[in-house]
Structures are given as structure tokens and as C-alpha cells.
Amino acid sequence: MSNQFWEHAAAKTDGVVTVEDFESAAYRLVTEQVLYYTDRHSRVAYGLISQYERDFKQALAPLGVTIEVNNQKRYVYAKPQHIKAGTASVAQTRLALVLRAIYDESARLGQFTDDGEVVCEFVELGEKYRLMTGLELPSKGEFAALMRAMKRWGIAKKSDDSGEGSGEIDSGGLGVVVIRPAIADILGETALLRLAQWITAEAINNDMTNDSSQDPSEVAE
């Protein structure tokens, strides 16, 4: 995106917004993918993009990036049209899809905050994860790394009051995960189908493993 484009956009604001303001907001949106009004450090950028949505869409379109603004839940997200395959690990994908399923279930029941977020205790998350995947939630260190990825993608975070060290899985509900509303945009219906297929495949694999451990005479019967 050229300086000339932003100079034209800034000129329409009569000096209220500078070229640097536009460039900074665009850069943050592209690199962070989701900007929430409720995040203090993102509030100004969100407001700028929301107000000048058309200009940002025109500027980022040549880069293959589309922009959507959700004024009701107050966030804006950028969606690359050409996503490289294999950018997320299996563990990251698995947790993200489980979080999306939990978000949908809670949303249907109206169990979300005024900002459209779903709050899930670690104990509950562990139970849901086990039911959906047949696996235990990863250990504390691995889970913390996975949550950093979820936060970077703008789809979930550990609660601010839970502290960095409270991510222990068996903490008896001492901490929570906040699932953010943009998860419904970033992980669409196709992602949910992938989760359903993955769970089905896991169930089949588990059944086969159990069958292979049986006594041959039992299987014959």
C-alpha cells in the first residue's frame, strides 16, 4: 500500500488522522489479525478502522486481505484469501476447534458476556476436550504455549485475573479461558466439520485399538 493512498485518506480527515496513524492501524491489523475494542492497547486502532472501513478495505485488497468489522461485538478482523497450508500444528488445530465448539454451545444457551466472549473454567475445558477428542488436555507447559498461539490468533486467551502461572490444568477451577467472538469468523463451518470428522476418526481408532487388545477367542465370538 502506497503512502499516496494514505495521504489521500488523511486529507479527508482535515488533519485529524495522520498518514502514520493509518499505516500503524493497517500494520497492526495485518499482523495481529483481530483487534478488539475491549483491549485497551487496540482501542484506537479499532476505532480508526471501524470509522474508515472503506479506506482500509481498498488499501488491503491488493494484498489479498479482506476486512470485516463487527460493530455489535466491537472487533475487526483481517482474513487472508490465500492461506498457507500447514501453518498450524495438530495440537493447535485440535484445541482451536474444541474452543470453537464450546463457544457455539455456550452462545446457543446465551452464556456469553456483554462483549460476546465465553468464559470457560479450566476444569470444564478439560472435560470438554476429553469428550470431544478422547485425549487429556495437554500438560501445563504445552497448554501455556498453545494458549499463546490462541491469543496471537485473536480467538482465546487466559483471563487477565488468572495470572500467567494459573494455567495449571488440575487447578480446581482457579483459572479460566476466555473464548473471543472472532473465533466464529476465523474458524467457520468447515472447521467444525473437520472437528466432527476428526472425532469420528479418533473413535474408530480407539475401537480398533481396544479390539486388538482382546483375546482372539473373544473376537471370534
CSV table of C-alpha atoms in Angstrom, one decimal:
chain,number,residue,atom,x,y,z
A,1,MET,CA,0.0,0.0,0.0
A,2,SER,CA,1.5,3.3,-1.0
A,3,ASN,CA,2.0,6.5,1.0
A,4,GLN,CA,-0.1,8.3,-1.6
A,5,PHE,CA,-3.2,6.3,-0.8
A,6,TRP,CA,-2.9,7.1,2.9
A,7,GLU,CA,-2.1,10.7,2.2
A,8,HIS,CA,-5.4,10.9,0.3
A,9,ALA,CA,-7.3,9.2,3.2
A,10,ALA,CA,-5.6,11.5,5.8
A,11,ALA,CA,-6.5,14.6,3.7
A,12,LYS,CA,-10.2,13.7,4.1
A,13,THR,CA,-9.9,14.0,7.8
A,14,ASP,CA,-8.7,17.6,7.8
A,15,GLY,CA,-5.6,16.7,9.7
A,16,VAL,CA,-7.3,14.8,12.5
A,17,VAL,CA,-5.8,11.5,11.4
A,18,THR,CA,-2.2,11.3,10.1
A,19,VAL,CA,-0.7,9.1,7.5
A,20,GLU,CA,1.3,7.4,10.3
A,21,ASP,CA,-2.0,6.7,12.2
A,22,PHE,CA,-3.5,4.9,9.1
A,23,GLU,CA,-0.3,3.0,8.4
A,24,SER,CA,0.1,1.9,12.0
A,25,ALA,CA,-3.5,0.6,12.3
A,26,ALA,CA,-3.2,-1.2,9.0
A,27,TYR,CA,0.0,-2.9,10.0
A,28,ARG,CA,-1.4,-4.0,13.4
A,29,LEU,CA,-4.5,-5.4,11.7
A,30,VAL,CA,-2.5,-7.5,9.2
A,31,THR,CA,0.0,-8.8,11.8
A,32,GLU,CA,-2.4,-9.4,14.7
A,33,GLN,CA,-5.4,-10.5,12.5
A,34,VAL,CA,-8.0,-9.4,15.1
A,35,LEU,CA,-8.3,-6.1,17.0
A,36,TYR,CA,-10.8,-5.8,19.9
A,37,TYR,CA,-12.2,-2.5,21.3
A,38,THR,CA,-12.2,-4.1,24.7
A,39,ASP,CA,-8.4,-4.5,24.6
A,40,ARG,CA,-7.1,-1.2,25.8
A,41,HIS,CA,-4.0,-1.2,23.5
A,42,SER,CA,-6.2,-1.9,20.4
A,43,ARG,CA,-9.0,0.6,21.1
A,44,VAL,CA,-7.6,3.4,19.0
A,45,ALA,CA,-6.8,1.2,16.0
A,46,TYR,CA,-10.2,-0.5,16.2
A,47,GLY,CA,-11.9,2.9,16.2
A,48,LEU,CA,-9.9,4.1,13.2
A,49,ILE,CA,-10.5,1.1,11.1
A,50,SER,CA,-14.2,1.0,12.1
A,51,GLN,CA,-14.6,4.6,11.1
A,52,TYR,CA,-12.7,4.4,7.8
A,53,GLU,CA,-13.5,0.8,7.0
A,54,ARG,CA,-13.9,1.5,3.2
A,55,ASP,CA,-10.4,3.0,3.0
A,56,PHE,CA,-8.8,0.1,4.8
A,57,LYS,CA,-10.6,-2.4,2.6
A,58,GLN,CA,-9.4,-0.6,-0.5
A,59,ALA,CA,-5.8,-0.4,0.8
A,60,LEU,CA,-5.6,-4.1,1.8
A,61,ALA,CA,-7.5,-5.7,-1.1
A,62,PRO,CA,-4.4,-5.7,-3.4
A,63,LEU,CA,-2.6,-7.7,-0.7
A,64,GLY,CA,-5.3,-10.4,-0.8
A,65,VAL,CA,-6.7,-9.4,2.6
A,66,THR,CA,-10.4,-8.8,3.3
A,67,ILE,CA,-11.6,-6.9,6.3
A,68,GLU,CA,-14.8,-7.3,8.4
A,69,VAL,CA,-16.0,-5.1,11.1
A,70,ASN,CA,-18.4,-6.4,13.8
A,71,ASN,CA,-19.8,-3.2,15.4
A,72,GLN,CA,-22.1,-5.2,17.7
A,73,LYS,CA,-19.3,-7.1,19.4
A,74,ARG,CA,-16.8,-4.4,18.6
A,75,TYR,CA,-13.9,-6.1,16.8
A,76,VAL,CA,-12.4,-6.0,13.4
A,77,TYR,CA,-10.5,-8.9,11.7
A,78,ALA,CA,-8.4,-9.4,8.6
A,79,LYS,CA,-8.8,-12.5,6.6
A,80,PRO,CA,-6.1,-13.6,4.1
A,81,GLN,CA,-7.5,-15.0,0.9
A,82,HIS,CA,-4.5,-17.2,0.3
A,83,ILE,CA,-3.7,-19.1,3.5
A,84,LYS,CA,-0.6,-21.3,3.5
A,85,ALA,CA,-1.3,-24.9,4.4
A,86,GLY,CA,0.4,-26.4,7.4
A,87,THR,CA,0.8,-23.2,9.4
A,88,ALA,CA,-0.8,-24.6,12.5
A,89,SER,CA,0.3,-27.8,14.3
A,90,VAL,CA,-2.1,-30.6,15.0
A,91,ALA,CA,-2.2,-29.7,18.7
A,92,GLN,CA,-3.0,-26.1,17.9
A,93,THR,CA,-5.7,-27.1,15.4
A,94,ARG,CA,-7.3,-29.6,17.9
A,95,LEU,CA,-7.5,-27.0,20.7
A,96,ALA,CA,-8.8,-24.3,18.4
A,97,LEU,CA,-11.6,-26.5,17.1
A,98,VAL,CA,-12.6,-27.6,20.6
A,99,LEU,CA,-12.7,-23.9,21.7
A,100,ARG,CA,-15.0,-23.1,18.7
A,101,ALA,CA,-17.3,-26.0,19.6
A,102,ILE,CA,-17.5,-24.7,23.2
A,103,TYR,CA,-18.2,-21.2,22.0
A,104,ASP,CA,-21.0,-22.3,19.8
A,105,GLU,CA,-22.6,-24.4,22.6
A,106,SER,CA,-22.4,-21.5,25.1
A,107,ALA,CA,-23.7,-19.0,22.5
A,108,ARG,CA,-26.8,-21.1,21.8
A,109,LEU,CA,-27.5,-21.0,25.5
A,110,GLY,CA,-26.9,-17.3,25.8
A,111,GLN,CA,-23.9,-17.9,28.1
A,112,PHE,CA,-21.6,-15.1,27.0
A,113,THR,CA,-20.5,-11.7,28.3
A,114,ASP,CA,-21.7,-8.3,27.1
A,115,ASP,CA,-18.6,-8.3,24.8
A,116,GLY,CA,-19.7,-11.6,23.2
A,117,GLU,CA,-17.0,-13.6,25.0
A,118,VAL,CA,-17.5,-17.1,26.5
A,119,VAL,CA,-15.8,-17.8,29.8
A,120,CYS,CA,-14.7,-21.4,30.4
A,121,GLU,CA,-13.1,-22.8,33.5
A,122,PHE,CA,-10.0,-24.9,33.0
A,123,VAL,CA,-11.8,-27.9,34.7
A,124,GLU,CA,-14.7,-27.6,32.3
A,125,LEU,CA,-12.3,-27.2,29.3
A,126,GLY,CA,-10.5,-30.3,30.3
A,127,GLU,CA,-13.8,-32.3,30.4
A,128,LYS,CA,-15.0,-30.9,27.1
A,129,TYR,CA,-11.6,-31.6,25.5
A,130,ARG,CA,-11.6,-35.2,26.7
A,131,LEU,CA,-15.1,-35.8,25.5
A,132,MET,CA,-14.5,-34.3,22.0
A,133,THR,CA,-11.1,-35.7,21.3
A,134,GLY,CA,-10.7,-38.8,23.6
A,135,LEU,CA,-7.5,-37.2,24.9
A,136,GLU,CA,-6.4,-35.4,28.0
A,137,LEU,CA,-5.7,-31.7,27.9
A,138,PRO,CA,-2.0,-31.1,27.3
A,139,SER,CA,0.3,-30.6,30.3
A,140,LYS,CA,0.8,-27.2,31.8
A,141,GLY,CA,3.8,-26.1,29.7
A,142,GLU,CA,2.4,-27.3,26.4
A,143,PHE,CA,-1.0,-25.8,27.2
A,144,ALA,CA,0.5,-22.4,28.0
A,145,ALA,CA,2.3,-22.5,24.6
A,146,LEU,CA,-0.9,-23.4,22.9
A,147,MET,CA,-2.8,-20.6,24.6
A,148,ARG,CA,-0.2,-18.1,23.4
A,149,ALA,CA,-1.0,-19.2,19.9
A,150,MET,CA,-4.7,-18.9,20.5
A,151,LYS,CA,-4.1,-15.3,21.8
A,152,ARG,CA,-1.9,-14.5,18.9
A,153,TRP,CA,-4.7,-15.6,16.5
A,154,GLY,CA,-7.2,-13.5,18.5
A,155,ILE,CA,-9.6,-16.4,19.3
A,156,ALA,CA,-8.9,-17.1,23.0
A,157,LYS,CA,-6.8,-16.0,26.0
A,158,LYS,CA,-6.3,-16.8,29.7
A,159,SER,CA,-8.2,-14.4,31.8
A,160,ASP,CA,-6.3,-11.3,33.0
A,161,ASP,CA,-7.0,-12.0,36.6
A,162,SER,CA,-5.9,-15.7,36.4
A,163,GLY,CA,-2.3,-14.8,36.0
A,164,GLU,CA,0.4,-16.4,33.9
A,165,GLY,CA,1.1,-19.1,36.4
A,166,SER,CA,-2.5,-20.2,36.9
A,167,GLY,CA,-2.8,-22.2,33.8
A,168,GLU,CA,-2.4,-25.5,35.7
A,169,ILE,CA,-5.0,-27.9,34.3
A,170,ASP,CA,-5.9,-29.5,37.6
A,171,SER,CA,-6.2,-26.2,39.4
A,172,GLY,CA,-9.8,-27.0,40.5
A,173,GLY,CA,-11.2,-24.1,38.6
A,174,LEU,CA,-8.7,-21.5,39.8
A,175,GLY,CA,-8.4,-20.0,36.3
A,176,VAL,CA,-10.4,-19.5,33.2
A,177,VAL,CA,-10.0,-19.3,29.4
A,178,VAL,CA,-11.9,-16.5,27.6
A,179,ILE,CA,-13.0,-17.6,24.2
A,180,ARG,CA,-13.3,-14.5,22.0
A,181,PRO,CA,-16.1,-13.8,19.5
A,182,ALA,CA,-13.9,-13.6,16.4
A,183,ILE,CA,-13.4,-17.4,16.7
A,184,ALA,CA,-16.7,-17.8,14.9
A,185,ASP,CA,-15.4,-15.8,11.9
A,186,ILE,CA,-11.9,-17.2,11.8
A,187,LEU,CA,-13.0,-20.9,12.3
A,188,GLY,CA,-16.0,-21.3,10.1
A,189,GLU,CA,-18.4,-24.1,9.5
A,190,THR,CA,-15.8,-26.0,7.5
A,191,ALA,CA,-13.6,-26.1,10.6
A,192,LEU,CA,-16.5,-27.6,12.7
A,193,LEU,CA,-16.9,-30.3,10.0
A,194,ARG,CA,-13.2,-31.1,10.4
A,195,LEU,CA,-13.7,-31.4,14.1
A,196,ALA,CA,-16.6,-33.8,13.7
A,197,GLN,CA,-14.6,-35.9,11.2
A,198,TRP,CA,-11.6,-35.9,13.4
A,199,ILE,CA,-13.6,-37.0,16.4
A,200,THR,CA,-15.2,-39.8,14.4
A,201,ALA,CA,-11.8,-41.0,13.2
A,202,GLU,CA,-10.4,-41.0,16.7
A,203,ALA,CA,-13.4,-43.0,17.9
A,204,ILE,CA,-12.8,-45.6,15.2
A,205,ASN,CA,-9.1,-45.7,16.0
A,206,ASN,CA,-9.8,-46.2,19.7
A,207,ASP,CA,-12.3,-49.0,19.0
A,208,MET,CA,-9.7,-50.7,16.8
A,209,THR,CA,-7.1,-50.4,19.5
A,210,ASN,CA,-9.4,-51.9,22.1
A,211,ASP,CA,-10.4,-54.8,19.7
A,212,SER,CA,-6.7,-55.6,19.0
A,213,SER,CA,-6.1,-55.9,22.7
A,214,GLN,CA,-8.8,-58.5,23.2
A,215,ASP,CA,-8.2,-62.2,23.4
A,216,PRO,CA,-8.6,-63.7,19.9
A,217,SER,CA,-11.2,-66.1,21.1
A,218,GLU,CA,-13.3,-63.2,22.3
A,219,VAL,CA,-13.1,-61.5,18.9
A,220,ALA,CA,-14.1,-64.7,17.1
A,221,GLU,CA,-17.3,-64.9,19.2
